[in-house]
Coordinates of C-alpha atoms in Angstrom, one line a residue:
M180 CA -0.2 0.1 -0.1
T181 CA 1.2 3.2 -1.4
I182 CA 0.4 6.3 1.2
V183 CA 0.8 9.9 0.7
V184 CA 0.2 12.0 3.6
E185 CA -0.4 15.7 2.6
I186 CA -2.8 18.9 4.6
A187 CA -6.0 18.0 4.4
D188 CA -8.9 19.1 2.2
L189 CA -11.6 19.6 5.0
S190 CA -14.0 20.3 2.4
A191 CA -12.7 16.8 1.0
P192 CA -16.2 14.3 1.1
G193 CA -13.5 11.5 1.9
L194 CA -12.3 13.4 5.1
A195 CA -16.0 14.4 6.4
A196 CA -16.7 10.7 6.0
L197 CA -13.4 9.1 7.6
V198 CA -14.0 12.1 11.1
A199 CA -17.6 10.8 11.0
R200 CA -15.8 7.7 11.8
H201 CA -14.4 8.8 14.2
T202 CA -16.2 9.9 16.0
Q203 CA -18.8 7.4 16.1
F204 CA -16.2 5.1 16.6
C205 CA -14.9 6.8 19.8
D206 CA -18.8 8.1 20.7
G207 CA -19.3 3.9 21.3
T208 CA -16.4 3.4 23.6
A209 CA -17.4 5.7 26.0
P210 CA -20.0 8.4 27.6
A211 CA -20.5 11.7 26.4
E212 CA -18.7 13.5 28.7
S213 CA -15.5 11.6 28.0
C214 CA -14.9 11.9 24.6
H215 CA -12.9 15.2 23.2
R216 CA -13.1 14.3 19.6
Y217 CA -13.3 17.0 17.1
D218 CA -16.2 16.7 14.6
I219 CA -15.5 18.2 11.0
D220 CA -16.2 22.0 12.0
A221 CA -13.7 22.0 15.0
L222 CA -11.2 20.6 13.3
A223 CA -11.4 24.4 11.3
A224 CA -10.1 26.0 14.4
K225 CA -6.5 28.1 13.8
D226 CA -4.8 26.6 15.8
L227 CA -4.9 23.3 14.2
T228 CA -2.9 21.3 11.6
V229 CA -4.9 18.3 9.9
W230 CA -3.2 15.8 7.8
Q231 CA -4.7 13.0 5.5
A232 CA -3.0 10.0 4.6
R233 CA -4.3 8.8 0.9
S234 CA -3.7 5.5 -0.5
N235 CA -5.0 6.1 -4.3
D236 CA -7.8 8.3 -4.0
L237 CA -9.0 6.8 -0.8
I238 CA -8.6 9.0 2.0
V239 CA -7.4 6.3 4.4
G240 CA -6.4 8.2 8.2
M241 CA -6.2 11.7 9.2
C242 CA -4.6 13.3 12.5
A243 CA -4.2 16.5 13.7
L244 CA -1.6 19.2 15.8
K245 CA -3.0 21.3 18.2
V246 CA -1.3 24.4 19.3
L247 CA -1.2 24.3 23.3
S248 CA 1.8 26.9 24.0
D249 CA 5.0 28.2 21.6
T250 CA 6.5 25.0 23.6
A251 CA 3.8 22.2 23.0
G252 CA 1.1 20.6 21.1
E253 CA -1.6 18.0 21.6
I254 CA -2.3 15.0 19.0
K255 CA -5.8 15.5 18.3
S256 CA -8.3 13.0 16.3
M257 CA -5.8 10.6 15.0
H258 CA -8.1 7.8 13.3
T259 CA -7.3 5.0 10.6
L260 CA -9.8 3.1 8.2
D261 CA -10.5 -0.3 9.5
S262 CA -9.2 -1.6 6.1
A263 CA -6.1 0.3 6.2
R264 CA -5.3 -0.6 9.8
G265 CA -1.9 -2.4 10.5
K266 CA -0.5 -1.1 7.2
G267 CA 1.7 1.8 8.6
V268 CA -1.1 4.5 7.9
A269 CA -0.8 5.9 11.8
R270 CA 3.0 5.7 11.8
K271 CA 3.7 7.7 8.8
L272 CA 0.7 10.2 10.3
L273 CA 2.1 10.3 13.5
A274 CA 5.7 10.8 12.0
T275 CA 4.4 13.4 9.7
L276 CA 2.9 15.4 13.2
M277 CA 5.9 14.6 15.0
D278 CA 8.3 16.6 12.1
A279 CA 5.9 19.0 12.2
A280 CA 6.2 19.8 16.0
Q281 CA 9.9 19.8 15.4
S282 CA 10.0 22.9 13.2
K283 CA 7.0 24.6 15.1
G284 CA 9.6 24.4 18.4
M285 CA 7.7 22.8 20.0
Q286 CA 9.2 20.9 22.9
T287 CA 6.3 18.5 24.2
L288 CA 3.8 16.8 22.9
W289 CA 0.2 15.3 24.8
L290 CA -2.3 13.5 23.7
E291 CA -5.8 11.7 25.5
T292 CA -6.7 8.7 24.3
G293 CA -9.0 6.3 25.4
V294 CA -9.1 3.2 28.2
H295 CA -11.2 0.6 25.9
P296 CA -9.7 -1.9 24.6
D297 CA -10.3 -1.0 21.6
F298 CA -8.0 2.0 21.4
A299 CA -5.3 -0.5 22.5
A300 CA -3.5 -0.5 19.4
A301 CA -2.9 3.4 19.4
R302 CA -1.6 3.0 23.3
A303 CA 0.7 0.9 21.8
L304 CA 1.7 3.1 19.3
Y305 CA 2.4 6.2 20.8
A306 CA 4.2 3.7 23.8
A307 CA 6.6 2.5 21.0
H308 CA 6.8 6.1 19.8
G309 CA 8.1 7.1 23.3
F310 CA 5.2 8.7 24.4
N311 CA 4.3 7.8 28.3
E312 CA 1.1 7.8 30.8
T313 CA 1.2 11.2 32.3
G314 CA -1.8 12.9 34.5
P315 CA -4.2 15.0 32.6
F316 CA -3.0 18.2 30.7
A317 CA -4.7 21.7 29.9
D318 CA -8.6 21.8 30.2
Y319 CA -8.6 18.4 30.9
V320 CA -9.3 16.9 34.4
L321 CA -8.9 13.4 35.7
D322 CA -11.6 10.6 34.0
P323 CA -11.7 6.6 34.4
H324 CA -12.5 6.3 30.7
S325 CA -9.1 8.8 29.6
T326 CA -5.5 7.7 29.6
F327 CA -3.1 10.9 29.0
M328 CA 0.5 10.7 27.3
T329 CA 3.3 13.1 26.7
R330 CA 6.7 13.0 25.1
S331 CA 9.5 14.8 24.9
M332 CA 10.0 16.2 21.6
T333 CA 13.9 17.8 22.7
P334 CA 16.5 15.5 20.8
E335 CA 18.6 14.8 23.9
L336 CA 15.8 14.2 26.0
A337 CA 12.9 12.2 23.5
T338 CA 13.4 8.5 23.7

C-alpha cells in the first residue's frame, strides 16, 4: 500500500466521512462527557493543522496537531480506516505530525486517548514512539475513560 500524507482538504467528502467514522467510533467507547474528539467543523480551528493519509484516491487516515503554547502541542483526532489498519498509516501520520511539531519548536507533545480495549493499538503506537502515561493536561480532568500521554520533543531527552 502506497501512503501519501498531506495537509488535509477539510472540504473533501472522503475526509468528512472519515471524521464521521472517528466520531462514531469514539462515541461508542465512552460516555459523551468523556469523548474529546473533534468534528469536521472543529478541525477548522486556527490553532490546528490537519493531515490526511491517502492510498490512491482513498483517504485512509487523518490526524491533527493542536498548538497548546509556543513550546507544546496536542495530538487530536487520529484515526485510520479499519481496512487500512496495520499497514503503516498511523505510523506515517504520527511521524509527519512529530516532524511538524519539532519544526514549530515544540518541546513537548501531549495526547488524550481512550482506555477502552478498542484503543489498545493506539496506546501501543504512542508508547512505541516514546510517549509515556501522565496525568491530565491543559483543560482535561482526571477521567476513568481517558489515558493521558506525553513525550519530550527535545532530541537529547526524547526516547
